[in-house]
PDB file of C-alpha atoms and ligand atoms in Angstrom:
ATOM      1  CA  MET A   1      -6.063 -13.414  37.863  1.00 51.00           C
ATOM      2  CA  GLY A   2      -6.534  -9.912  39.125  1.00 70.00           C
ATOM      3  CA  SER A   3      -8.416  -6.998  37.349  1.00 93.00           C
ATOM      4  CA  LEU A   4      -7.463  -6.104  33.876  1.00 95.00           C
ATOM      5  CA  GLN A   5      -5.699  -2.872  35.315  1.00 94.00           C
ATOM      6  CA  GLU A   6      -3.698  -5.181  37.742  1.00 96.00           C
ATOM      7  CA  GLN A   7      -2.724  -7.418  34.859  1.00 97.00           C
ATOM      8  CA  VAL A   8      -1.844  -4.554  32.579  1.00 97.00           C
ATOM      9  CA  ALA A   9       0.372  -2.983  35.523  1.00 97.00           C
ATOM     10  CA  LYS A  10       2.141  -6.358  35.492  1.00 97.00           C
ATOM     11  CA  LEU A  11       2.655  -6.324  31.818  1.00 98.00           C
ATOM     12  CA  ALA A  12       4.115  -2.871  32.013  1.00 97.00           C
ATOM     13  CA  GLU A  13       6.566  -4.011  34.711  1.00 97.00           C
ATOM     14  CA  LYS A  14       7.600  -6.934  32.588  1.00 98.00           C
ATOM     15  CA  LEU A  15       8.063  -4.702  29.651  1.00 97.00           C
ATOM     16  CA  LEU A  16      10.221  -2.196  31.512  1.00 96.00           C
ATOM     17  CA  ALA A  17      12.270  -4.991  33.046  1.00 97.00           C
ATOM     18  CA  SER A  18      13.038  -6.734  29.441  1.00 97.00           C
ATOM     19  CA  GLN A  19      16.082  -5.662  27.460  1.00 96.00           C
ATOM     20  CA  ARG A  20      14.838  -7.114  24.487  1.00 98.00           C
ATOM     21  CA  THR A  21      11.041  -7.698  23.924  1.00 98.00           C
ATOM     22  CA  VAL A  22       9.591  -9.310  20.802  1.00 98.00           C
ATOM     23  CA  VAL A  23       5.814  -9.295  19.910  1.00 98.00           C
ATOM     24  CA  LEU A  24       4.087 -12.156  18.037  1.00 98.00           C
ATOM     25  CA  THR A  25       0.664 -11.125  16.664  1.00 98.00           C
ATOM     26  CA  GLY A  26      -2.232 -13.073  15.199  1.00 98.00           C
ATOM     27  CA  ALA A  27      -5.653 -12.372  13.679  1.00 97.00           C
ATOM     28  CA  GLY A  28      -6.918 -11.456  16.964  1.00 98.00           C
ATOM     29  CA  VAL A  29      -4.813  -8.043  16.785  1.00 98.00           C
ATOM     30  CA  SER A  30      -6.883  -7.195  13.658  1.00 97.00           C
ATOM     31  CA  THR A  31     -10.578  -8.092  14.603  1.00 96.00           C
ATOM     32  CA  GLU A  32     -11.094  -4.568  15.921  1.00 97.00           C
ATOM     33  CA  SER A  33     -10.318  -3.384  12.635  1.00 97.00           C
ATOM     34  CA  GLY A  34     -13.024  -5.344  10.977  1.00 94.00           C
ATOM     35  CA  ILE A  35     -11.166  -8.331   9.869  1.00 94.00           C
ATOM     36  CA  PRO A  36     -12.471 -11.901  11.118  1.00 92.00           C
ATOM     37  CA  ASP A  37     -10.064 -14.123  12.951  1.00 93.00           C
ATOM     38  CA  PHE A  38      -9.835 -17.843  11.845  1.00 91.00           C
ATOM     39  CA  ARG A  39     -10.976 -19.865  14.842  1.00 90.00           C
ATOM     40  CA  SER A  40     -13.426 -17.933  16.972  1.00 90.00           C
ATOM     41  CA  PRO A  41     -17.183 -18.712  16.450  1.00 89.00           C
ATOM     42  CA  GLY A  42     -17.963 -17.191  13.120  1.00 87.00           C
ATOM     43  CA  GLY A  43     -14.309 -16.652  12.144  1.00 87.00           C
ATOM     44  CA  LEU A  44     -12.984 -17.400   8.562  1.00 85.00           C
ATOM     45  CA  TRP A  45     -12.605 -21.224   8.992  1.00 85.00           C
ATOM     46  CA  SER A  46     -16.320 -21.426   9.808  1.00 88.00           C
ATOM     47  CA  LYS A  47     -17.066 -20.065   6.416  1.00 86.00           C
ATOM     48  CA  VAL A  48     -14.467 -21.664   4.123  1.00 85.00           C
ATOM     49  CA  ASP A  49     -12.292 -24.880   4.448  1.00 88.00           C
ATOM     50  CA  PRO A  50      -8.693 -23.531   4.874  1.00 84.00           C
ATOM     51  CA  LEU A  51      -7.240 -26.828   3.854  1.00 84.00           C
ATOM     52  CA  TYR A  52      -9.019 -26.622   0.635  1.00 90.00           C
ATOM     53  CA  ALA A  53      -9.255 -23.115  -0.508  1.00 92.00           C
ATOM     54  CA  PHE A  54      -5.969 -21.982   1.000  1.00 94.00           C
ATOM     55  CA  SER A  55      -3.797 -24.986   0.248  1.00 95.00           C
ATOM     56  CA  ALA A  56      -0.675 -25.006  -1.834  1.00 96.00           C
ATOM     57  CA  GLU A  57      -1.504 -28.426  -3.134  1.00 95.00           C
ATOM     58  CA  THR A  58      -5.112 -27.602  -4.304  1.00 96.00           C
ATOM     59  CA  PHE A  59      -3.608 -24.256  -5.779  1.00 97.00           C
ATOM     60  CA  VAL A  60      -1.093 -26.214  -8.078  1.00 96.00           C
ATOM     61  CA  LYS A  61      -3.944 -28.505  -9.234  1.00 96.00           C
ATOM     62  CA  ARG A  62      -6.968 -26.245  -9.257  1.00 97.00           C
ATOM     63  CA  PRO A  63      -6.176 -22.731  -8.848  1.00 97.00           C
ATOM     64  CA  GLU A  64      -9.454 -21.500  -9.573  1.00 97.00           C
ATOM     65  CA  VAL A  65     -10.646 -22.967  -6.191  1.00 96.00           C
ATOM     66  CA  PHE A  66      -8.642 -20.334  -4.287  1.00 96.00           C
ATOM     67  CA  TYR A  67      -9.726 -17.565  -6.740  1.00 96.00           C
ATOM     68  CA  GLN A  68     -13.452 -18.432  -6.397  1.00 93.00           C
ATOM     69  CA  LEU A  69     -13.620 -19.673  -2.833  1.00 92.00           C
ATOM     70  CA  GLY A  70     -10.609 -17.933  -0.992  1.00 92.00           C
ATOM     71  CA  LEU A  71      -9.927 -14.609  -2.743  1.00 93.00           C
ATOM     72  CA  PRO A  72     -13.155 -12.975  -1.864  1.00 89.00           C
ATOM     73  CA  HIS A  73     -12.397 -13.242   1.951  1.00 86.00           C
ATOM     74  CA  LEU A  74      -9.183 -11.567   1.502  1.00 89.00           C
ATOM     75  CA  ALA A  75     -10.235  -8.685  -0.786  1.00 77.00           C
ATOM     76  CA  SER A  76     -11.908  -6.985   2.309  1.00 74.00           C
ATOM     77  CA  ILE A  77      -8.500  -7.052   4.123  1.00 87.00           C
ATOM     78  CA  THR A  78      -6.844  -4.549   2.090  1.00 83.00           C
ATOM     79  CA  SER A  79      -9.394  -1.722   2.879  1.00 88.00           C
ATOM     80  CA  ALA A  80      -9.083  -2.305   6.675  1.00 95.00           C
ATOM     81  CA  LYS A  81      -7.398   0.436   8.899  1.00 97.00           C
ATOM     82  CA  PRO A  82      -5.071  -0.073  11.965  1.00 98.00           C
ATOM     83  CA  ASN A  83      -6.771   0.042  15.426  1.00 98.00           C
ATOM     84  CA  ARG A  84      -5.331   0.979  18.873  1.00 98.00           C
ATOM     85  CA  ALA A  85      -3.402  -2.181  19.297  1.00 98.00           C
ATOM     86  CA  HIS A  86      -1.546  -1.636  15.960  1.00 98.00           C
ATOM     87  CA  GLU A  87      -0.866   2.113  16.972  1.00 98.00           C
ATOM     88  CA  VAL A  88       0.304   1.297  20.474  1.00 98.00           C
ATOM     89  CA  LEU A  89       2.737  -1.380  19.307  1.00 98.00           C
ATOM     90  CA  ALA A  90       4.172   1.137  16.945  1.00 98.00           C
ATOM     91  CA  ALA A  91       4.485   3.558  19.653  1.00 98.00           C
ATOM     92  CA  LEU A  92       6.168   1.059  21.849  1.00 98.00           C
ATOM     93  CA  GLU A  93       8.799   0.404  19.253  1.00 98.00           C
ATOM     94  CA  LYS A  94       9.602   4.042  19.023  1.00 97.00           C
ATOM     95  CA  THR A  95      10.307   4.192  22.551  1.00 96.00           C
ATOM     96  CA  GLY A  96      12.521   1.070  22.303  1.00 96.00           C
ATOM     97  CA  LEU A  97      10.207  -1.013  24.584  1.00 97.00           C
ATOM     98  CA  VAL A  98       9.448  -3.324  21.660  1.00 98.00           C
ATOM     99  CA  SER A  99      12.405  -4.461  19.436  1.00 98.00           C
ATOM    100  CA  CYS A 100      10.319  -6.035  16.491  1.00 98.00           C
ATOM    101  CA  VAL A 101       6.883  -7.416  15.634  1.00 98.00           C
ATOM    102  CA  VAL A 102       6.413 -11.001  14.235  1.00 98.00           C
ATOM    103  CA  THR A 103       3.054 -11.267  12.534  1.00 98.00           C
ATOM    104  CA  GLN A 104       0.989 -14.074  11.039  1.00 98.00           C
ATOM    105  CA  ASN A 105      -1.194 -11.513   9.563  1.00 98.00           C
ATOM    106  CA  VAL A 106      -1.071 -10.669   5.816  1.00 97.00           C
ATOM    107  CA  ASP A 107      -3.113  -7.363   6.316  1.00 97.00           C
ATOM    108  CA  GLY A 108      -0.103  -4.947   6.488  1.00 97.00           C
ATOM    109  CA  LEU A 109      -1.809  -3.114   9.433  1.00 98.00           C
ATOM    110  CA  HIS A 110       1.295  -3.137  11.617  1.00 98.00           C
ATOM    111  CA  GLN A 111       3.461  -0.986   8.957  1.00 98.00           C
ATOM    112  CA  GLN A 112       0.366   1.105   8.292  1.00 98.00           C
ATOM    113  CA  ALA A 113       0.220   1.970  11.974  1.00 98.00           C
ATOM    114  CA  GLY A 114       3.926   2.817  11.850  1.00 98.00           C
ATOM    115  CA  SER A 115       5.763  -0.073  12.982  1.00 98.00           C
ATOM    116  CA  SER A 116       9.188  -0.421  10.927  1.00 98.00           C
ATOM    117  CA  ARG A 117      10.631  -3.725  12.116  1.00 98.00           C
ATOM    118  CA  VAL A 118       7.864  -6.181  11.126  1.00 98.00           C
ATOM    119  CA  LEU A 119       8.438  -9.917  10.271  1.00 98.00           C
ATOM    120  CA  GLU A 120       5.699 -11.433   7.993  1.00 98.00           C
ATOM    121  CA  VAL A 121       5.920 -15.063   8.815  1.00 98.00           C
ATOM    122  CA  HIS A 122       2.866 -15.812   6.617  1.00 98.00           C
ATOM    123  CA  GLY A 123       3.723 -13.541   3.974  1.00 98.00           C
ATOM    124  CA  HIS A 124       1.633 -10.670   2.705  1.00 97.00           C
ATOM    125  CA  LEU A 125      -1.068  -9.486   0.046  1.00 96.00           C
ATOM    126  CA  ARG A 126       0.995  -6.627  -1.387  1.00 96.00           C
ATOM    127  CA  THR A 127       2.028  -8.662  -4.569  1.00 97.00           C
ATOM    128  CA  ALA A 128       1.542 -11.844  -6.395  1.00 98.00           C
ATOM    129  CA  THR A 129       4.005 -13.846  -8.428  1.00 98.00           C
ATOM    130  CA  CYS A 130       3.857 -15.783 -11.671  1.00 98.00           C
ATOM    131  CA  MET A 131       4.475 -19.333 -10.786  1.00 97.00           C
ATOM    132  CA  GLU A 132       6.367 -19.673 -14.274  1.00 97.00           C
ATOM    133  CA  CYS A 133       8.518 -16.917 -14.788  1.00 97.00           C
ATOM    134  CA  GLY A 134       8.636 -15.198 -11.454  1.00 98.00           C
ATOM    135  CA  SER A 135       7.323 -11.749 -12.636  1.00 97.00           C
ATOM    136  CA  LYS A 136       5.306  -9.815  -9.850  1.00 98.00           C
ATOM    137  CA  ILE A 137       2.283  -7.781 -10.161  1.00 98.00           C
ATOM    138  CA  SER A 138       0.482  -5.657  -7.413  1.00 97.00           C
ATOM    139  CA  TRP A 139      -2.597  -7.094  -5.511  1.00 95.00           C
ATOM    140  CA  ASP A 140      -4.681  -4.413  -7.009  1.00 94.00           C
ATOM    141  CA  PHE A 141      -3.648  -5.394 -10.619  1.00 97.00           C
ATOM    142  CA  LEU A 142      -4.383  -9.105  -9.592  1.00 96.00           C
ATOM    143  CA  LEU A 143      -7.873  -8.194  -8.237  1.00 95.00           C
ATOM    144  CA  GLU A 144      -8.552  -6.103 -11.596  1.00 96.00           C
ATOM    145  CA  LYS A 145      -7.674  -9.393 -13.653  1.00 97.00           C
ATOM    146  CA  VAL A 146     -10.018 -11.616 -11.409  1.00 96.00           C
ATOM    147  CA  PHE A 147     -12.744  -9.187 -11.495  1.00 93.00           C
ATOM    148  CA  ALA A 148     -12.347  -8.677 -15.228  1.00 96.00           C
ATOM    149  CA  GLY A 149     -13.361 -12.636 -15.203  1.00 96.00           C
ATOM    150  CA  GLN A 150      -9.742 -13.848 -15.692  1.00 97.00           C
ATOM    151  CA  ILE A 151      -9.637 -16.768 -13.464  1.00 97.00           C
ATOM    152  CA  PRO A 152      -7.114 -17.952 -12.730  1.00 98.00           C
ATOM    153  CA  PRO A 153      -5.210 -14.662 -13.640  1.00 98.00           C
ATOM    154  CA  ARG A 154      -2.291 -15.161 -16.106  1.00 98.00           C
ATOM    155  CA  CYS A 155       0.886 -13.536 -16.740  1.00 97.00           C
ATOM    156  CA  THR A 156       0.812 -11.605 -20.059  1.00 95.00           C
ATOM    157  CA  ASP A 157       4.525 -12.503 -20.786  1.00 93.00           C
ATOM    158  CA  CYS A 158       4.504 -16.410 -20.302  1.00 96.00           C
ATOM    159  CA  ARG A 159       0.666 -17.180 -19.533  1.00 97.00           C
ATOM    160  CA  GLY A 160       1.877 -18.615 -16.139  1.00 98.00           C
ATOM    161  CA  ILE A 161      -0.598 -18.377 -13.344  1.00 98.00           C
ATOM    162  CA  PHE A 162      -0.252 -15.715 -10.606  1.00 98.00           C
ATOM    163  CA  LYS A 163      -0.121 -16.843  -6.786  1.00 98.00           C
ATOM    164  CA  PRO A 164      -0.448 -14.284  -3.977  1.00 97.00           C
ATOM    165  CA  ASP A 165       2.723 -13.730  -2.044  1.00 98.00           C
ATOM    166  CA  CYS A 166       0.888 -14.931   1.137  1.00 97.00           C
ATOM    167  CA  VAL A 167       1.980 -18.312   2.480  1.00 97.00           C
ATOM    168  CA  PHE A 168      -0.593 -21.245   1.759  1.00 97.00           C
ATOM    169  CA  PHE A 169      -0.984 -24.104   3.895  1.00 95.00           C
ATOM    170  CA  GLY A 170       1.694 -26.522   2.834  1.00 95.00           C
ATOM    171  CA  ASP A 171       4.005 -23.757   1.377  1.00 97.00           C
ATOM    172  CA  SER A 172       7.672 -23.245   2.693  1.00 97.00           C
ATOM    173  CA  MET A 173       8.215 -20.629   5.039  1.00 98.00           C
ATOM    174  CA  PRO A 174       9.567 -17.118   4.149  1.00 98.00           C
ATOM    175  CA  GLN A 175      12.856 -15.669   4.887  1.00 98.00           C
ATOM    176  CA  ASP A 176      10.929 -13.622   7.598  1.00 98.00           C
ATOM    177  CA  PHE A 177      10.460 -16.888   9.570  1.00 98.00           C
ATOM    178  CA  ASP A 178      14.090 -17.667   9.993  1.00 98.00           C
ATOM    179  CA  GLU A 179      14.584 -14.104  11.107  1.00 98.00           C
ATOM    180  CA  ALA A 180      11.654 -14.594  13.403  1.00 98.00           C
ATOM    181  CA  ILE A 181      13.367 -17.481  15.117  1.00 98.00           C
ATOM    182  CA  LYS A 182      16.748 -15.461  15.657  1.00 98.00           C
ATOM    183  CA  GLU A 183      14.645 -12.617  17.184  1.00 98.00           C
ATOM    184  CA  SER A 184      12.608 -14.855  19.365  1.00 98.00           C
ATOM    185  CA  SER A 185      15.588 -16.925  20.578  1.00 98.00           C
ATOM    186  CA  ALA A 186      17.570 -13.607  21.292  1.00 98.00           C
ATOM    187  CA  SER A 187      14.466 -12.193  23.326  1.00 98.00           C
ATOM    188  CA  GLU A 188      13.911 -11.786  27.108  1.00 98.00           C
ATOM    189  CA  LEU A 189      10.265 -11.425  26.701  1.00 98.00           C
ATOM    190  CA  LEU A 190       7.886 -12.757  23.988  1.00 98.00           C
ATOM    191  CA  VAL A 191       4.553 -11.064  23.927  1.00 98.00           C
ATOM    192  CA  VAL A 192       1.796 -12.868  22.129  1.00 98.00           C
ATOM    193  CA  VAL A 193      -1.146 -10.746  21.099  1.00 98.00           C
ATOM    194  CA  GLY A 194      -4.496 -12.124  19.391  1.00 98.00           C
ATOM    195  CA  SER A 195      -3.304 -15.664  18.343  1.00 98.00           C
ATOM    196  CA  SER A 196      -4.634 -19.201  19.547  1.00 97.00           C
ATOM    197  CA  LEU A 197      -1.131 -20.496  18.621  1.00 97.00           C
ATOM    198  CA  GLU A 198      -2.638 -23.420  16.893  1.00 95.00           C
ATOM    199  CA  VAL A 199      -0.672 -23.138  13.746  1.00 94.00           C
ATOM    200  CA  ALA A 200       2.985 -24.555  13.322  1.00 95.00           C
ATOM    201  CA  PRO A 201       5.615 -23.710  12.885  1.00 96.00           C
ATOM    202  CA  VAL A 202       4.919 -20.085  14.155  1.00 97.00           C
ATOM    203  CA  ASN A 203       3.497 -21.848  17.315  1.00 97.00           C
ATOM    204  CA  TYR A 204       7.116 -23.085  17.968  1.00 96.00           C
ATOM    205  CA  LEU A 205       8.389 -19.476  18.333  1.00 97.00           C
ATOM    206  CA  PRO A 206       7.263 -19.272  22.242  1.00 96.00           C
ATOM    207  CA  THR A 207       9.236 -22.326  22.953  1.00 95.00           C
ATOM    208  CA  VAL A 208      12.588 -20.529  22.014  1.00 95.00           C
ATOM    209  CA  ALA A 209      11.773 -17.215  23.679  1.00 94.00           C
ATOM    210  CA  GLY A 210      12.623 -16.238  27.232  1.00 92.00           C
ATOM    211  CA  GLU A 211       9.525 -15.313  29.270  1.00 97.00           C
ATOM    212  CA  LEU A 212       6.098 -15.369  27.635  1.00 98.00           C
ATOM    213  CA  VAL A 213       3.251 -13.242  28.117  1.00 98.00           C
ATOM    214  CA  ILE A 214      -0.201 -13.541  26.204  1.00 98.00           C
ATOM    215  CA  ILE A 215      -2.799 -11.135  25.678  1.00 98.00           C
ATOM    216  CA  ASN A 216      -5.807 -12.919  24.075  1.00 98.00           C
ATOM    217  CA  LEU A 217      -9.451 -13.134  24.411  1.00 96.00           C
ATOM    218  CA  GLY A 218      -9.527 -16.929  24.295  1.00 94.00           C
ATOM    219  CA  PRO A 219      -7.471 -19.854  25.493  1.00 95.00           C
ATOM    220  CA  THR A 220      -4.361 -20.765  23.550  1.00 96.00           C
ATOM    221  CA  MET A 221      -1.969 -23.588  22.968  1.00 92.00           C
ATOM    222  CA  ALA A 222       0.632 -22.106  25.115  1.00 95.00           C
ATOM    223  CA  ASP A 223      -1.420 -20.910  28.236  1.00 96.00           C
ATOM    224  CA  HIS A 224       0.253 -23.359  30.502  1.00 95.00           C
ATOM    225  CA  LYS A 225       3.870 -21.785  29.808  1.00 95.00           C
ATOM    226  CA  VAL A 226       2.952 -18.197  30.426  1.00 96.00           C
ATOM    227  CA  SER A 227       4.175 -15.960  33.343  1.00 97.00           C
ATOM    228  CA  LEU A 228       1.234 -13.606  32.669  1.00 98.00           C
ATOM    229  CA  LYS A 229      -2.097 -14.148  30.750  1.00 97.00           C
ATOM    230  CA  VAL A 230      -4.047 -10.816  29.998  1.00 97.00           C
ATOM    231  CA  GLY A 231      -7.622 -11.990  28.989  1.00 95.00           C
ATOM    232  CA  GLY A 232      -8.940  -8.977  27.280  1.00 96.00           C
ATOM    233  CA  LYS A 233      -9.576  -7.249  23.800  1.00 98.00           C
ATOM    234  CA  ALA A 234      -6.177  -6.226  22.246  1.00 98.00           C
ATOM    235  CA  GLY A 235      -7.043  -2.580  21.596  1.00 98.00           C
ATOM    236  CA  GLN A 236      -8.342  -2.122  25.082  1.00 98.00           C
ATOM    237  CA  VAL A 237      -5.323  -3.849  26.706  1.00 98.00           C
ATOM    238  CA  MET A 238      -3.001  -2.062  24.655  1.00 98.00           C
ATOM    239  CA  ASP A 239      -4.649   1.336  25.401  1.00 98.00           C
ATOM    240  CA  LEU A 240      -4.643   0.620  29.234  1.00 97.00           C
ATOM    241  CA  LEU A 241      -0.827  -0.148  28.802  1.00 98.00           C
ATOM    242  CA  TRP A 242       0.059   2.902  27.243  1.00 98.00           C
ATOM    243  CA  GLU A 243      -1.891   4.928  29.628  1.00 96.00           C
ATOM    244  CA  ASN A 244      -0.114   3.275  32.536  1.00 96.00           C
ATOM    245  CA  LEU A 245       3.342   3.969  30.977  1.00 96.00           C
ATOM    246  CA  MET A 246       2.247   7.553  30.473  1.00 94.00           C
ATOM    247  CA  ARG A 247       0.886   7.961  33.978  1.00 93.00           C
ATOM    248  CA  ASN A 248       4.321   6.604  35.429  1.00 89.00           C
ATOM    249  CA  GLY A 249       6.237   9.041  33.194  1.00 88.00           C
ATOM    250  CA  LEU A 250       7.686   6.126  31.174  1.00 85.00           C
ATOM    251  CA  VAL A 251       6.633   7.221  27.806  1.00 85.00           C
ATOM    252  CA  SER A 252       5.725  10.593  26.457  1.00 82.00           C
TER     253      SER A 252
HETATM  254  N1  APR B 301      -8.354  -9.213  21.335  1.00 95.27           N
HETATM  255  C1  APR B 301      -7.697 -10.282  21.795  1.00 95.27           C
HETATM  256  N2  APR B 301      -7.798 -11.397  21.415  1.00 95.27           N
HETATM  257  C2  APR B 301      -8.595 -11.642  20.311  1.00 95.27           C
HETATM  258  C3  APR B 301      -9.468 -10.534  19.619  1.00 95.27           C
HETATM  259  C4  APR B 301      -9.337  -9.317  20.212  1.00 95.27           C
HETATM  260  N3  APR B 301     -10.133  -8.169  19.748  1.00 95.27           N
HETATM  261  N4  APR B 301     -10.151 -11.080  18.772  1.00 95.27           N
HETATM  262  C5  APR B 301      -9.889 -12.431  18.704  1.00 95.27           C
HETATM  263  N5  APR B 301      -9.086 -12.728  19.618  1.00 95.27           N
HETATM  264  C6  APR B 301      -8.556 -14.055  19.866  1.00 95.27           C
HETATM  265  C7  APR B 301      -9.183 -15.252  19.569  1.00 95.27           C
HETATM  266  O1  APR B 301      -9.677 -15.526  20.983  1.00 95.27           O
HETATM  267  C8  APR B 301      -8.334 -16.284  19.186  1.00 95.27           C
HETATM  268  O2  APR B 301      -7.648 -17.107  20.349  1.00 95.27           O
HETATM  269  O3  APR B 301      -7.282 -14.195  18.685  1.00 95.27           O
HETATM  270  C9  APR B 301      -7.139 -15.656  18.460  1.00 95.27           C
HETATM  271  C10 APR B 301      -7.123 -15.710  16.968  1.00 95.27           C
HETATM  272  O4  APR B 301      -6.782 -17.009  16.630  1.00 95.27           O
HETATM  273  P1  APR B 301      -6.897 -17.546  15.256  1.00 95.27           P
HETATM  274  O5  APR B 301      -8.171 -17.286  14.721  1.00 95.27           O
HETATM  275  O6  APR B 301      -6.472 -19.095  15.240  1.00 95.27           O
HETATM  276  O7  APR B 301      -5.757 -16.831  14.367  1.00 95.27           O
HETATM  277  P2  APR B 301      -4.285 -17.006  14.334  1.00 95.27           P
HETATM  278  O8  APR B 301      -3.705 -17.509  15.618  1.00 95.27           O
HETATM  279  O9  APR B 301      -3.717 -15.711  13.859  1.00 95.27           O
HETATM  280  O10 APR B 301      -4.031 -18.157  13.229  1.00 95.27           O
HETATM  281  C11 APR B 301      -2.795 -18.443  12.750  1.00 95.27           C
HETATM  282  O11 APR B 301      -3.588 -19.832  11.005  1.00 95.27           O
HETATM  283  O12 APR B 301      -5.243 -20.211   9.411  1.00 95.27           O
HETATM  284  C12 APR B 301      -4.002 -19.727   9.729  1.00 95.27           C
HETATM  285  O13 APR B 301      -2.679 -18.459   8.271  1.00 95.27           O
HETATM  286  C13 APR B 301      -3.644 -18.336   9.162  1.00 95.27           C
HETATM  287  O14 APR B 301      -2.240 -16.774  10.186  1.00 95.27           O
HETATM  288  C14 APR B 301      -3.155 -17.686  10.358  1.00 95.27           C
HETATM  289  C15 APR B 301      -2.780 -18.745  11.438  1.00 95.27           C
END
């Protein structure tokens, strides 16, 4: 396995050798921004049952379940700030060493850190859509309605119920997921950062990519297929990677 420095040196080599690198991130890239992940001990799914509070089927029948049990866990996400891992990924895109970031996260931290090509395969929390007429409101306005006691929040035009534009369990996948399949299929190297790869269909992406590298604290569902596994914290690993590339005059 070698020391973290040795693993990072190998990661740098692979990045430099790849003509087209895609990065796939999960909740583990945002835990150092204070957002709990889902499946680590103490993660979100140890506090609320995802298939109940975040399922499309429950939302259609009983939307108040999401607004009472699920939303409170999401409200803290929009005040989080990017961490070193997000910053380095944005810098790597600017140097051309990363062509795009595919993220399962809905926190928008990659864009806040400066990444411009970001595919949000589980949607986002910027807006909510009326399930009847399709009109959209901002996340802040949705929170205003909910905190004023309007549960579920309704559309002033047609009284339809607003649903956040993140992907619930059982929802169909957004257009960005089709794009992510194209990008992963065209990639020489897929670097997964902070994901257990337990959730389909996103965990299909490593199967269509070229070489697979995983940066993750814990075990993942694809560890048996990697050419390199870097077992460390995303912020620390990405910081060491940037230092390595700077030291070798490969980035400025
Ligand atoms: N650095 C590196 N890895 C980390 C860090 C960190 N700072 N913090 C946590 N991890 C690792 C954990 O060990 C875990 O393997 O990140 C992984 C996060 O896995 P999950 O909690 O399963 O999150 P994720 O893979 O993003 O889940 C995918 O599941 O519930 C759905 O829609 C939800 O997008 C989410 C999807």
